[in-house]
Short mmCIF file of C-alpha atoms and ligand atoms in Angstrom, two decimals:
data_model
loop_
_atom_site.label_atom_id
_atom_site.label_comp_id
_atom_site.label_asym_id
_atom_site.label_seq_id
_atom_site.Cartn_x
_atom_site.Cartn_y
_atom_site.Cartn_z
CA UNK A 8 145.21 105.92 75.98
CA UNK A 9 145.48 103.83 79.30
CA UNK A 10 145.55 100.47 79.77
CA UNK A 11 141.51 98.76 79.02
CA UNK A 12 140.22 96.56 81.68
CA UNK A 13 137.63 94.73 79.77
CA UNK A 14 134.84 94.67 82.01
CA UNK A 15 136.21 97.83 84.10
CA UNK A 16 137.51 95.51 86.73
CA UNK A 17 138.34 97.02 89.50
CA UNK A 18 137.80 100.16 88.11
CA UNK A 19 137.12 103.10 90.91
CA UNK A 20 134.49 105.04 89.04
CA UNK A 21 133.03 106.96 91.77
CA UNK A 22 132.92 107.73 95.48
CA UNK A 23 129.89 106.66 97.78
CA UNK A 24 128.56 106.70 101.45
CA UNK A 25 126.19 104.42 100.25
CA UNK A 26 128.02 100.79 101.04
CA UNK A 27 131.44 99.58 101.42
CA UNK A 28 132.39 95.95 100.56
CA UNK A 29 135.96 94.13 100.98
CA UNK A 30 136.42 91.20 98.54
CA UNK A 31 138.80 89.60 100.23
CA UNK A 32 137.48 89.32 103.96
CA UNK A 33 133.50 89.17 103.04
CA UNK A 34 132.66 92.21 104.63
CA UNK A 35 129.61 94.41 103.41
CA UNK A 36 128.26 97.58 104.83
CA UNK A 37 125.15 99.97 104.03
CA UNK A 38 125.99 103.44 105.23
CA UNK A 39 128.39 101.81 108.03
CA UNK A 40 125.89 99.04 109.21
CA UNK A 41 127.26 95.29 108.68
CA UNK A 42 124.85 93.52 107.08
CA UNK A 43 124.73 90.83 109.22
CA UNK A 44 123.51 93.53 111.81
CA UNK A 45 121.22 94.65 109.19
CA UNK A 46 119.23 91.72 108.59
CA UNK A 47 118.15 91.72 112.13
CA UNK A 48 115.87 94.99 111.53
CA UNK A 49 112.53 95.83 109.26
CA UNK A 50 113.33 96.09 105.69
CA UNK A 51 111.45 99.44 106.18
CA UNK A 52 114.17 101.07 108.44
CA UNK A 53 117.28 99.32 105.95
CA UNK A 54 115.74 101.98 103.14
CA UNK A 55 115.10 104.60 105.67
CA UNK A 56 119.06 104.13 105.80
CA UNK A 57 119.66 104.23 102.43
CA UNK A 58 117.48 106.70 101.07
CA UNK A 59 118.03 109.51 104.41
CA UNK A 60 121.73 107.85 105.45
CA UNK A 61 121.00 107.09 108.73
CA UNK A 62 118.87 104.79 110.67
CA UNK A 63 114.95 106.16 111.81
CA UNK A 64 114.27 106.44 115.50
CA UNK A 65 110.77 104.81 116.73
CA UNK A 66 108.85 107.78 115.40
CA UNK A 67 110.44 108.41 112.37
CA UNK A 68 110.00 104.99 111.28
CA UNK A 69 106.45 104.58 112.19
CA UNK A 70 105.84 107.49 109.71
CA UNK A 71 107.93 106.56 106.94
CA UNK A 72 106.11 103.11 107.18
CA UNK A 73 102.69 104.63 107.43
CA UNK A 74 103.44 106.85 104.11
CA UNK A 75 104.80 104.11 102.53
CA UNK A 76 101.71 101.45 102.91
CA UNK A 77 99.72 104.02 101.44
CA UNK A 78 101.52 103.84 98.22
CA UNK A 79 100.94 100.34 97.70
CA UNK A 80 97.83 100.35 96.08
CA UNK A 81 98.07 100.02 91.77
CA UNK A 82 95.73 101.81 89.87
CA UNK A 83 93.01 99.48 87.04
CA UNK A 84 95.27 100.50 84.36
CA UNK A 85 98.15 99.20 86.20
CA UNK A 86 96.14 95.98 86.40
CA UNK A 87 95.09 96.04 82.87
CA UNK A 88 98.86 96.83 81.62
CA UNK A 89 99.88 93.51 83.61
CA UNK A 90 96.73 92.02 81.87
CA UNK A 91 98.08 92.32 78.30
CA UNK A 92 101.51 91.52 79.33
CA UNK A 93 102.55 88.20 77.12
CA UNK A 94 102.08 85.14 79.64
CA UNK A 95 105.40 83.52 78.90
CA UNK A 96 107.22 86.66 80.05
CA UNK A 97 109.26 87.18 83.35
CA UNK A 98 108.04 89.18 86.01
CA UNK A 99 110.68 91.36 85.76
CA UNK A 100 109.61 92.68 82.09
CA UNK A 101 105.86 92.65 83.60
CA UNK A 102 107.27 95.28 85.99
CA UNK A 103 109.68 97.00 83.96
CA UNK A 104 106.15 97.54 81.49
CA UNK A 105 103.97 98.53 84.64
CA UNK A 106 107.16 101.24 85.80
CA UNK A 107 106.59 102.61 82.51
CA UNK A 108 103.32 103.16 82.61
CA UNK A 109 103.04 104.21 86.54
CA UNK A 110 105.92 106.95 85.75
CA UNK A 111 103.35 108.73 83.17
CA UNK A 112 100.72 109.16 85.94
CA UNK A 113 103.21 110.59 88.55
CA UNK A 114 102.34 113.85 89.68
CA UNK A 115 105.85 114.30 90.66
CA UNK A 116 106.95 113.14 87.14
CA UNK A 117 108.46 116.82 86.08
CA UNK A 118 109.92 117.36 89.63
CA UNK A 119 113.58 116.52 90.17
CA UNK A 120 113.95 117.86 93.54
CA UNK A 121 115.81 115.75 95.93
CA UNK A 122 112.45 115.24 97.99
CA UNK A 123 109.96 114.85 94.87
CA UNK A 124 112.61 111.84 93.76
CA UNK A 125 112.23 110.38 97.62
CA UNK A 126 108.66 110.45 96.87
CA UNK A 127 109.08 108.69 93.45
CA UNK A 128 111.38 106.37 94.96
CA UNK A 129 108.78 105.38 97.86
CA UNK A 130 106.29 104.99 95.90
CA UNK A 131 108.51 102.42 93.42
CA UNK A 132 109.63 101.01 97.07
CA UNK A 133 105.89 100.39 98.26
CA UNK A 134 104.35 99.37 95.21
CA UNK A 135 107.03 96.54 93.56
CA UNK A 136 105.66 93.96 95.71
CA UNK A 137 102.02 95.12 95.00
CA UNK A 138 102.71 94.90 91.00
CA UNK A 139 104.53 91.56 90.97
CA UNK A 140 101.62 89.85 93.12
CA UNK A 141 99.32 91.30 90.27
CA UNK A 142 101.00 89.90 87.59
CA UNK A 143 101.86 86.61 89.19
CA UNK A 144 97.75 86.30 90.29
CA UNK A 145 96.69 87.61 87.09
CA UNK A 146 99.31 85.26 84.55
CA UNK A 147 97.82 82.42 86.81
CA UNK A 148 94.01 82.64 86.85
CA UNK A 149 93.54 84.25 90.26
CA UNK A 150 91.71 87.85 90.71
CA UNK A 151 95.23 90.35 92.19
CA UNK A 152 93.90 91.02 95.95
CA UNK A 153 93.24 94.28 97.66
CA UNK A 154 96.94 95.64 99.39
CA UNK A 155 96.74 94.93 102.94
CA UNK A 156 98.00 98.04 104.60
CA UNK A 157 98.83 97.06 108.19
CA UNK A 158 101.70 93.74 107.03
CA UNK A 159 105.50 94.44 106.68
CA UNK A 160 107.17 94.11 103.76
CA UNK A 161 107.48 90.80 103.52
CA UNK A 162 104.57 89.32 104.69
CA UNK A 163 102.46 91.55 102.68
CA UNK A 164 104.70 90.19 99.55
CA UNK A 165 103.62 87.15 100.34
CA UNK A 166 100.38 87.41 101.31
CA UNK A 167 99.55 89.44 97.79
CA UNK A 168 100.95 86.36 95.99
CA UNK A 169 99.46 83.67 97.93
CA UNK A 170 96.36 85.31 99.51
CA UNK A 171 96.69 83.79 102.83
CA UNK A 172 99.19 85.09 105.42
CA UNK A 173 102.23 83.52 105.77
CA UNK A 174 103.87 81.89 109.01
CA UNK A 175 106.38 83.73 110.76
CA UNK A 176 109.05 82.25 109.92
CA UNK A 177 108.04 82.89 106.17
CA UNK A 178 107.91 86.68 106.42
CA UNK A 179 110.75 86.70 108.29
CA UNK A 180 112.71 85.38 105.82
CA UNK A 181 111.36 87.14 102.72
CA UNK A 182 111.94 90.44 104.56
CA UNK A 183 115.72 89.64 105.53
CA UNK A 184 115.79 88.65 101.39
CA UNK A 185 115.22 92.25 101.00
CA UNK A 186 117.28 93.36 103.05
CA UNK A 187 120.28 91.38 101.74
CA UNK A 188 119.06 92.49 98.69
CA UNK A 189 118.68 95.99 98.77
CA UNK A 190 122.31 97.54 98.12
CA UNK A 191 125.82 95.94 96.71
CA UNK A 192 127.82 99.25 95.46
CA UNK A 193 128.26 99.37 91.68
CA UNK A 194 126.61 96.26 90.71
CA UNK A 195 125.92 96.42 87.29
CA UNK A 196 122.38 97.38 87.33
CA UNK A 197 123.28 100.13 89.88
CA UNK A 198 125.94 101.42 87.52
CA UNK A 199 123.45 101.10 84.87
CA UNK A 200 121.21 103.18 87.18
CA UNK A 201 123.71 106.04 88.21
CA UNK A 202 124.54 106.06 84.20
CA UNK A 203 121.02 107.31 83.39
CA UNK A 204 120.80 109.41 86.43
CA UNK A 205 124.25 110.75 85.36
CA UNK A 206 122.78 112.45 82.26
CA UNK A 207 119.61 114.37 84.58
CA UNK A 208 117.17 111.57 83.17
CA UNK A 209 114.29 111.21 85.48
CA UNK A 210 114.29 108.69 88.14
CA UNK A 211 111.49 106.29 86.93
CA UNK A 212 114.20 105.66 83.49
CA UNK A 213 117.05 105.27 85.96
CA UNK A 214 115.56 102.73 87.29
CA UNK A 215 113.90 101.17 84.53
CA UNK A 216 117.76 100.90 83.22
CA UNK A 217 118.63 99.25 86.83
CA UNK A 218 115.47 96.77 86.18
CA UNK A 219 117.03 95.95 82.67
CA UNK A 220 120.46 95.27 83.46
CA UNK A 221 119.31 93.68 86.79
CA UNK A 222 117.22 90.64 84.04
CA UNK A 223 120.61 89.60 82.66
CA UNK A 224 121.39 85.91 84.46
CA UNK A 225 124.91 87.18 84.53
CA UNK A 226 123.88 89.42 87.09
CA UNK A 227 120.12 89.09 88.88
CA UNK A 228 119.66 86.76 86.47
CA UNK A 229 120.90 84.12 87.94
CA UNK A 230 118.90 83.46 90.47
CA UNK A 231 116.03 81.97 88.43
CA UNK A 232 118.72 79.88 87.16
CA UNK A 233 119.86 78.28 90.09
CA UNK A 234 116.35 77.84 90.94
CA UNK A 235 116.17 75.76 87.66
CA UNK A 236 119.67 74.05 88.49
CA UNK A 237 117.98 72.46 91.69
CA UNK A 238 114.88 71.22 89.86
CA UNK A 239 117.61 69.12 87.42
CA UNK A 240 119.97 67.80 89.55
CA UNK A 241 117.20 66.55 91.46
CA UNK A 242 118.90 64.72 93.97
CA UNK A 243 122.29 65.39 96.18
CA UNK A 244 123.60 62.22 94.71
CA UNK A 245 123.51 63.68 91.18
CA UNK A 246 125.41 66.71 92.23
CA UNK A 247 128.95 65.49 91.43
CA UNK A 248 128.31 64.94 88.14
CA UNK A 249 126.07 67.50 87.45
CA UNK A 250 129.03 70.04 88.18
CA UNK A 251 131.75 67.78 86.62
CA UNK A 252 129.68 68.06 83.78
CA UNK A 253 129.36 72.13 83.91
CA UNK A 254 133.12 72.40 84.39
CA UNK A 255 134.22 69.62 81.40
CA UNK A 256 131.60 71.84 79.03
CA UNK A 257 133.16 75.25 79.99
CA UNK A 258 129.57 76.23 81.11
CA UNK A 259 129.16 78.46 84.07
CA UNK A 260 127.77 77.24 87.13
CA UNK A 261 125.20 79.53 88.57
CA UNK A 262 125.20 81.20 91.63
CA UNK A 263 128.91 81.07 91.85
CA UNK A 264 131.86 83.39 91.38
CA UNK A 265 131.87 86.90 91.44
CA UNK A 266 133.43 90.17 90.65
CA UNK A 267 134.23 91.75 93.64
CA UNK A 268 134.38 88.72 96.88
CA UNK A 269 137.36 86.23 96.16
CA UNK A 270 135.11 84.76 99.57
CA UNK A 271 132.07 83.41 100.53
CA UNK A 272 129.95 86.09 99.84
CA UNK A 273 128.44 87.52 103.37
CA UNK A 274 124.85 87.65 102.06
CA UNK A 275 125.53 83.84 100.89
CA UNK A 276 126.32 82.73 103.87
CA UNK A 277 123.46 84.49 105.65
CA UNK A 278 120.96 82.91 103.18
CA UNK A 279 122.68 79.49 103.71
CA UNK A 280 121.23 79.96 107.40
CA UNK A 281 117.98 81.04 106.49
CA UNK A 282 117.86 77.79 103.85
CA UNK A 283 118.40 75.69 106.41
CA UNK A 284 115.91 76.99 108.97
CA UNK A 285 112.95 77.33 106.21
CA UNK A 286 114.14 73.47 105.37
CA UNK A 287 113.76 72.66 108.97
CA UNK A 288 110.14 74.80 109.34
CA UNK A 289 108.89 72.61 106.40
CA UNK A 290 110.22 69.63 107.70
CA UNK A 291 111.68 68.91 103.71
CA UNK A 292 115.44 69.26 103.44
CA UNK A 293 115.93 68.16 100.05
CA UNK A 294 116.43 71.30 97.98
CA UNK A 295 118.98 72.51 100.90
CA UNK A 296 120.71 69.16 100.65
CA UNK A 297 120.64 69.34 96.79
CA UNK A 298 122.51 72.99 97.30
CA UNK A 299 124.51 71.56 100.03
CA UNK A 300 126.18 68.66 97.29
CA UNK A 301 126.37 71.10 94.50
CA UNK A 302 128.24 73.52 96.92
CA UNK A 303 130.59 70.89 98.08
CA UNK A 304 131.12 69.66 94.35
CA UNK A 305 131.86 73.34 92.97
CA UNK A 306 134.71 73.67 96.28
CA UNK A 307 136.10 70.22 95.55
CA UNK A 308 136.33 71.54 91.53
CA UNK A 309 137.18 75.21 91.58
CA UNK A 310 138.83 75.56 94.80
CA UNK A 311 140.14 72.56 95.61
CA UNK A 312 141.40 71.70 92.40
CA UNK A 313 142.14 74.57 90.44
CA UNK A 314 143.09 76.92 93.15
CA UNK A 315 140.10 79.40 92.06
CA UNK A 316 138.53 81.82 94.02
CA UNK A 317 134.92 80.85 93.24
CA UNK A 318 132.71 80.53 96.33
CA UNK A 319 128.78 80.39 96.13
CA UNK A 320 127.48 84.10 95.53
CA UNK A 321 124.49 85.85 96.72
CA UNK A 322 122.39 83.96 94.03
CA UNK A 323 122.97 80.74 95.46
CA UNK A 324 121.29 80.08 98.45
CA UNK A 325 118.47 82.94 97.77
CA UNK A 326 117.43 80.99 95.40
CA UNK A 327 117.06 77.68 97.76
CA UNK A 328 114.80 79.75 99.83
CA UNK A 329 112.73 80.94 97.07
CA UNK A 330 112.16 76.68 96.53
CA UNK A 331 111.16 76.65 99.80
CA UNK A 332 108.34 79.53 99.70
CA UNK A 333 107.04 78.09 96.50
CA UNK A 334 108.09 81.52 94.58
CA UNK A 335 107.65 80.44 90.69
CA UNK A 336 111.35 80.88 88.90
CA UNK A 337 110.25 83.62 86.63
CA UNK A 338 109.64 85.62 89.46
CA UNK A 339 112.71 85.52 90.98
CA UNK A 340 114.45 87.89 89.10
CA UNK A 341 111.56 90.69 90.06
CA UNK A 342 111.80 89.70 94.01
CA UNK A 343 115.33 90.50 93.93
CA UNK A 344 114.53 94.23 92.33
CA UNK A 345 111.46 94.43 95.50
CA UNK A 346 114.73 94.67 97.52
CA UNK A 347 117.14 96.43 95.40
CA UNK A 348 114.68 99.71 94.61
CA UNK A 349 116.07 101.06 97.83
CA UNK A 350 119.63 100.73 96.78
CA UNK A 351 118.77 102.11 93.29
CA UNK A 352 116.98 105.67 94.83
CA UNK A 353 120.07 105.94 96.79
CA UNK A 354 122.32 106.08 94.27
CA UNK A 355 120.11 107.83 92.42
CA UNK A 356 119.82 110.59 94.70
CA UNK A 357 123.72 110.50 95.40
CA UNK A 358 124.48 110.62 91.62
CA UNK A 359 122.22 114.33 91.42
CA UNK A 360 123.83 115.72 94.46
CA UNK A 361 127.37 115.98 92.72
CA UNK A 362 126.80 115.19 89.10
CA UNK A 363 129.01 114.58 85.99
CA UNK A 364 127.74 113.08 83.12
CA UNK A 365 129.46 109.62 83.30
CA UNK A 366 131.33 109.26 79.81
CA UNK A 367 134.18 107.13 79.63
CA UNK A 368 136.23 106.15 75.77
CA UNK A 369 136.36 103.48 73.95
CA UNK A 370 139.71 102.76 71.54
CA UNK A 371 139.01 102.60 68.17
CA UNK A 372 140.61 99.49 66.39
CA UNK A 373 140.91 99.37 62.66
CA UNK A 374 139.10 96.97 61.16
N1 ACO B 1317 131.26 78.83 86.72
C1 ACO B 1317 132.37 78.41 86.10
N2 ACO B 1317 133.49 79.15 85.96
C2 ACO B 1317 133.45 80.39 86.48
C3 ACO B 1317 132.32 80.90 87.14
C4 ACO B 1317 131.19 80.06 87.26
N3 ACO B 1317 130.09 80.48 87.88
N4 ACO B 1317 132.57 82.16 87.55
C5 ACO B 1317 133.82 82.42 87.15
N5 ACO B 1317 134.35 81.36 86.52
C6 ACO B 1317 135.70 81.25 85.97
C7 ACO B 1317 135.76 81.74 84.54
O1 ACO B 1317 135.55 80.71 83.63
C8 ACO B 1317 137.18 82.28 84.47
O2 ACO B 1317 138.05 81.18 84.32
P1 ACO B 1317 139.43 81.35 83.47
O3 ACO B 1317 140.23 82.39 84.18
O4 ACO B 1317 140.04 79.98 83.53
O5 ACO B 1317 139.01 81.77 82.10
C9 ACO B 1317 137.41 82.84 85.87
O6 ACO B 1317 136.56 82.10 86.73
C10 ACO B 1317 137.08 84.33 86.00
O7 ACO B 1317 135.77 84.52 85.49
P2 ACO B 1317 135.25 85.88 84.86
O8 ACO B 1317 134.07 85.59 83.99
O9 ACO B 1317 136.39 86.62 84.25
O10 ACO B 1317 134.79 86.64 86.15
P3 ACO B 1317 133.92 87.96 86.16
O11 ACO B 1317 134.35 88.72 87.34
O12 ACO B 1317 133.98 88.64 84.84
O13 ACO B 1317 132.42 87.41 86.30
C11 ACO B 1317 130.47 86.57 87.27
C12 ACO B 1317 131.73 87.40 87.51
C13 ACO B 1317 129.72 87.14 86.07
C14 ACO B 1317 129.58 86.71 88.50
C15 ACO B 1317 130.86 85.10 87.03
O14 ACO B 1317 131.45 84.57 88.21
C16 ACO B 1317 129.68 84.24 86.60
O15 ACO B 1317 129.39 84.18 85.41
N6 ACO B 1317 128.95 83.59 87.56
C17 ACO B 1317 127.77 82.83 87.22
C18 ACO B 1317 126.56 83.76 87.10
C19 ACO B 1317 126.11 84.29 88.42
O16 ACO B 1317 125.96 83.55 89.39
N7 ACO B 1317 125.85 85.61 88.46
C20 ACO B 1317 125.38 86.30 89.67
C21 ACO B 1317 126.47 87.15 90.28
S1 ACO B 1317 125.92 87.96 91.77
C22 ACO B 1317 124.92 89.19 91.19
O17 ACO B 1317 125.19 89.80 90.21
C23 ACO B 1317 123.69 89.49 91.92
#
């Protein structure tokens, strides 16, 4: 049997159009767009390009916009699911429950056509933001709100949590967190994703597997934890230690390192940008300067000192904006899956179009 690369590390288990990353320069593309291009449009139009493989002109985006706000609306029993969910419980559970549930009442449910999976996968696209409002108004004493139908993306995420509209600069910034969210290749919970697709399982479970393997703070994870990180060190003065500390107790610093860049991470640096400039609209820079000391602490310690190639990952700085727009940790987790549905329908729909069933070995060892 061949050599075993525990974690398949840099294992090449598939081909895709879908996006194209180099580690080593920090370069990452969806369908041949740089993200840093990316960011610049409506998160509408960056799953337009994933799901079709192409950008929309005017008119084709107006549509697919119109046809998605009109699946954003959740049904009662979607409200009442989210109702009994525990209150302790992540989001991302809440909505891996509600998934569940909504994929029963899909008309499309028995239809695994190419376009009745779009469908599926528009409706998961539109209504995410609408289910982890719910459960965030719901788990917190406050009646879910109507889905405005007219906002983008973002601001209607924010406006179903908050219930007043956001300022500009707010839904600009949640929107370009979906968009750096929406895609990275196979990422574990996309792998997990084209794994149940691989087998002809229905969409809804590929994704629900892409929802569960997204939770793990290894992976998506870890963005709740950083948020939590910030909250302890509490200070940029306490930074030093706080990561001397992490290192000296073999403990892994969140929302750094990563599989695939041996660089910054391009979506880091892009949210560093966006950390600052919501610290500078709230006129409060302390959680950016908190980040700021911890990231010059980790380069001093893994870089600096032990020659590692561990640079702050997408995790990082998303999760200094989340401080800033007052998003609760345990829903952190669940706003990173609002942006990644996209990615997962794409790869979805690329793993049907040239199947086969994805079954690697294992070597048995005696015992
Ligand atoms: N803190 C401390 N040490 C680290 C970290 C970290 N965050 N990341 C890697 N290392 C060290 C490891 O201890 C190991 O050191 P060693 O060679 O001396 O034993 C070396 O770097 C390689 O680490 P691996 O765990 O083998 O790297 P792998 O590619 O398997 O893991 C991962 C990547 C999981 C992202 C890792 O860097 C990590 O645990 N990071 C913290 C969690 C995190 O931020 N996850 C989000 C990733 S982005 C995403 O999935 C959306």
């Amino acid at each position: 049997m061949d050599e075993i690369r525990k974690g398949l590390e840099n294992v090449i288990a598939l081909e895709t159009k879908i996006a194209y990353i180099d580690g080593m320069q920090g370069i990452l593309k969806y369908r041949g767009h740089d993200i840093n291009d990316l960011v610049n449009l409506s998160y509408d139009a960056v799953s337009y390009l994933l799901l079709r493989g192409n950008l929309p002109d005017d008119k084709e985006l107006e549509v697919y916009s119109d046809q998605l706000k009109k699946e954003r609306a959740i049904s009662e029993d979607v409200l009442n699911v989210l109702t009994f969910c525990n209150f302790n419980i992540e989001a991302m559970d809440a909505l891996r429950t509600a998934i569940s549930y909504i994929s029963h009442c899909d008309p499309d449910m028995d239809d695994n056509s190419s376009e009745a999976n779009i469908r599926k996968g528009m409706r998961m696209i539109a209504s995410f933001p609408t289910i982890v409002a719910a459960f965030y108004r719901i788990k917190s004493g406050q009646v879910p709100l109507e889905p405005d139908l007219n906002m983008s993306q973002g601001a209607y995420f924010l406006y179903m949590i908050r219930g007043t509209e956001a300022t500009e600069t707010e839904a600009e910034i949640i929107e370009k967190d979906f968009i750096l969210s929406a895609e990275h290749e196979l990422n574990p919970s996309t792998f997990a994703t084209r794994l149940a697709t691989s087998t002809l399982s229905d969409v809804y479970s590929a994704v629900i597997a892409g929802l569960c393997t997204l939770k793990g703070p290894l992976h998506g994870g870890a963005r709740m934890e950083v948020m939590e990180m910030l909250d302890e060190v509490k200070s940029p003065e306490r930074a030093g230690s706080y990561v001397a500390d992490k290192i000296e107790n073999h403990d892994r610093l969140m929302g750094f390192g990563h599989r695939v860049y041996k660089t910054y991470d391009p979506r880091g640096l892009i949210y560093k940008d966006l950390a600052r400039e919501i610290a500078d609209e709230k006129g409060n820079s302390i959680w950016f300067d908190i980040a700021e000391s911890i990231e010059k602490a980790a380069f001093k310690e893994f870089v600096e000192n032990k020659g590692k190639t561990i640079y702050p990952n997408v995790d990082f700085y998303s999760a200094v904006v989340y401080k800033y727009l007052e998003i609760p940790p345990r829903l952190a987790t669940a706003v990173f899956a609002i942006g990644r549905i996209s990615g997962w329908i794409a790869h979805c729909l690329e793993q049907y179009s040239d199947n086969r069933v994805i079954r690697p070995r294992a070597k048995f060892v005696e015992i």
